[in-house]
Amino acid sequence: MTEHPAGATSPTLSPPYDADVLIIGAGPVGMALAVALAGSRQRVLLIDSRQRDAWIDDPRALALSHGSRQLLERLNAWNAMAGTPIRQIHVSQRGGFGRTMLSTEDYGTPALGYVMRYRDLAAALAARIKPEQLIDQCSVDTIETGREETTLTFTREGTIHRITAKLIVHAEGTPERGPEITVRDYDQHAIVAEVRPASGHNNRAWERFTPDGPLALLPLGQDYSVVFTVPPVKAARLLKLNDENFLAALQEQFGKRLEFVSTGPRAGFPLALRCRTQLAQRRQVWIGNTAQSLHPVSGQGFNLGLRDAWELAESLFDQSDAGNPTALATYAKGRQFDRRGSIAFTDGIVRLFSNDLAPISFARGIGLLALDLYPPLRHFVAKRMIWGARAWP
Ligand SMILES: Cc1cc2nc3c(=O)[nH]c(=O)nc-3n(C[C@H](O)[C@H](O)[C@H](O)COP(=O)(O)OP(=O)(O)OC[C@H]3O[C@@H](n4cnc5c(N)ncnc54)[C@H](O)[C@@H]3O)c2cc1C
C-alpha cells in the first residue's frame, strides 16, 4: 500500500463509495469498533483483504477478561454458550520451586476470565454488522489524506474502486516492519491445539513457565486450548509430529499433574512485540494488533484491542467530523496508560520467565512464592487479568 500526499493523481473509479469512518480490517477489533458505532452520527464501512467470514478457519482460542465480557455484552456480542469460564489459574515454573494460585472467590466476579474460540467471538460480532457494511477481498492500493477527507483506492476482482471517508481506521492486525514500528522478536513460536485431558479440567487454567517459553492450558469446552511456546526450530519439529508423539512432547513439557489423551489439529504462530509509535495522524488512526501486537502469555492482546475500539467509538460517537484532529489526539493520549501498562506487563513476564539461568530461576521462585504469600501482589496480577488497566491504583 502506498500513501500519497493530497492532490496526487489517482485513478477515477466506480462505484463511488462514501463513509464517515472507513475501517481497514474486519477482524474482531475492527468489527467491535463498527458495532460500537452503530446508532452514532458516523456512517461506517469495513474493508477486508480476505473473504467474508474467513475467520471460520482460525485455530486460536482467546482468554477474554471479565471486563471484555462486559464490553461485549454492551455490544450485544457476548456469546455466552461459546465461553468457558476460568475459575482458577495455577502458575508455576518447570524445574524450579514456587507456585501461585489465583481463584475467583477472592474477587467477587463469576470468573477470572473466559476462553472462547476466535471464530466464535468473530461470529458474534459479525452478526451485529449489516452485510452491506463490509466489502471483502479488497487489496488496498493507495491512501491520500487531505485536509477535509481521505481517499482510499482498492482493487477487487480486477476492478479499482475509490472510497472517500472522514477518517480511516487501521485494524489490519499485526504489522510488518516499518519506520513507525518497533519490533522485539522473542525467537519463540506458539503452537496451538485443542487437547483432551484424561479427567475434567474443573475450569482451572495452567500457566507453566519453561526455559523454552511459557506453556498455557486454558479450559475450553471439555478440552484444554494449549498454547505451547518453543523456539522456532522446535516448533517446526512439533508441527510435523504425529498426534501420539505430539502428546508425548506436551506431556513431557507440562509434567505429570495432568494426563492428555487426544489432540486436534495444530497451528504455529511466530511471536514478537510490535508497537506503533504514533497512534493517530491526520485523518488516520491505528487500533488493535496493528497498533500493538503482544506475546500471548498473559492473554492481553484482544482485550487491549477491544478497549482501543471501545474508547475510539466513545470519542467519535457524536463528532460532526470523524477526523477531528483534537478528538484523535485526545484518543491517542488517553490510550497511552493502558497500552504501556499492558505492554510492560506482558513483555516483562516473557523476558523474566523465558530463560534457564540459575539465579533468575531462583528469583522467579521467590517471585511466585511472594505472589502466593503476599495477597496485594497476587490481587494486582489477578485484577489485571480480570479488568486490564483498571487494575492499576
Ligand atoms: C497464539 C495466540 C494466542 C492468543 N491468545 C490471546 C488471548 O488469550 N487473549 C487475547 O486477548 N489475545 C490473544 N491473542 C491476540 C489476539 O489474537 C489478537 O490481539 C487479536 O486477534 C487482534 O485482533 P485484530 O482485529 O486487531 O487483528 P486480527 O485478528 O489479525 O484481524 C485483522 C483483520 O484485518 C484483515 N487484514 C489484514 N491485512 C489487511 C489489509 N491489508 N487490508 C484489509 N484487511 C486486512 C485480516 O484479514 C483480518 O480479518 C493471541 C494471539 C496468538 C497468536
CSV table of C-alpha atoms in Angstrom, one decimal, residues 15-19 22-26 44-52 129-140 152 154-157 161-163:
chain,number,residue,atom,x,y,z
A,15,PRO,CA,-19.0,2.8,-7.9
A,16,PRO,CA,-18.4,5.9,-5.6
A,17,TYR,CA,-18.3,4.6,-2.0
A,18,ASP,CA,-18.5,7.2,0.7
A,19,ALA,CA,-18.3,6.9,4.5
A,22,LEU,CA,-13.7,3.6,6.9
A,23,ILE,CA,-12.2,0.6,8.9
A,24,ILE,CA,-9.5,-1.4,7.1
A,25,GLY,CA,-9.6,-4.9,8.6
A,26,ALA,CA,-12.7,-6.8,9.7
A,44,VAL,CA,-19.2,3.1,8.9
A,45,LEU,CA,-17.7,0.9,6.2
A,46,LEU,CA,-15.3,-2.0,6.7
A,47,ILE,CA,-13.0,-3.5,4.1
A,48,ASP,CA,-11.0,-6.7,4.4
A,49,SER,CA,-8.4,-8.4,2.2
A,50,ARG,CA,-9.9,-11.9,2.9
A,51,GLN,CA,-13.1,-13.5,2.0
A,52,ARG,CA,-16.1,-12.6,4.3
A,129,ILE,CA,-22.8,-5.9,11.2
A,130,LYS,CA,-25.0,-5.3,8.2
A,131,PRO,CA,-23.8,-7.3,5.2
A,132,GLU,CA,-23.6,-4.2,3.0
A,133,GLN,CA,-21.2,-2.6,5.6
A,134,LEU,CA,-18.4,-5.0,4.7
A,135,ILE,CA,-16.5,-5.1,1.3
A,136,ASP,CA,-14.4,-8.3,1.3
A,137,GLN,CA,-11.5,-9.5,-0.9
A,138,CYS,CA,-10.0,-6.0,-1.3
A,139,SER,CA,-6.5,-5.1,-1.9
A,140,VAL,CA,-5.7,-1.6,-0.7
A,152,LEU,CA,-8.6,5.2,-0.5
A,154,PHE,CA,-8.6,-0.6,-3.7
A,155,THR,CA,-8.7,-3.4,-6.2
A,156,ARG,CA,-11.5,-6.0,-6.1
A,157,GLU,CA,-11.9,-8.7,-8.7
A,161,HIS,CA,-12.6,1.4,-6.7
A,162,ARG,CA,-12.4,4.6,-4.6
A,163,ILE,CA,-13.8,5.4,-1.2
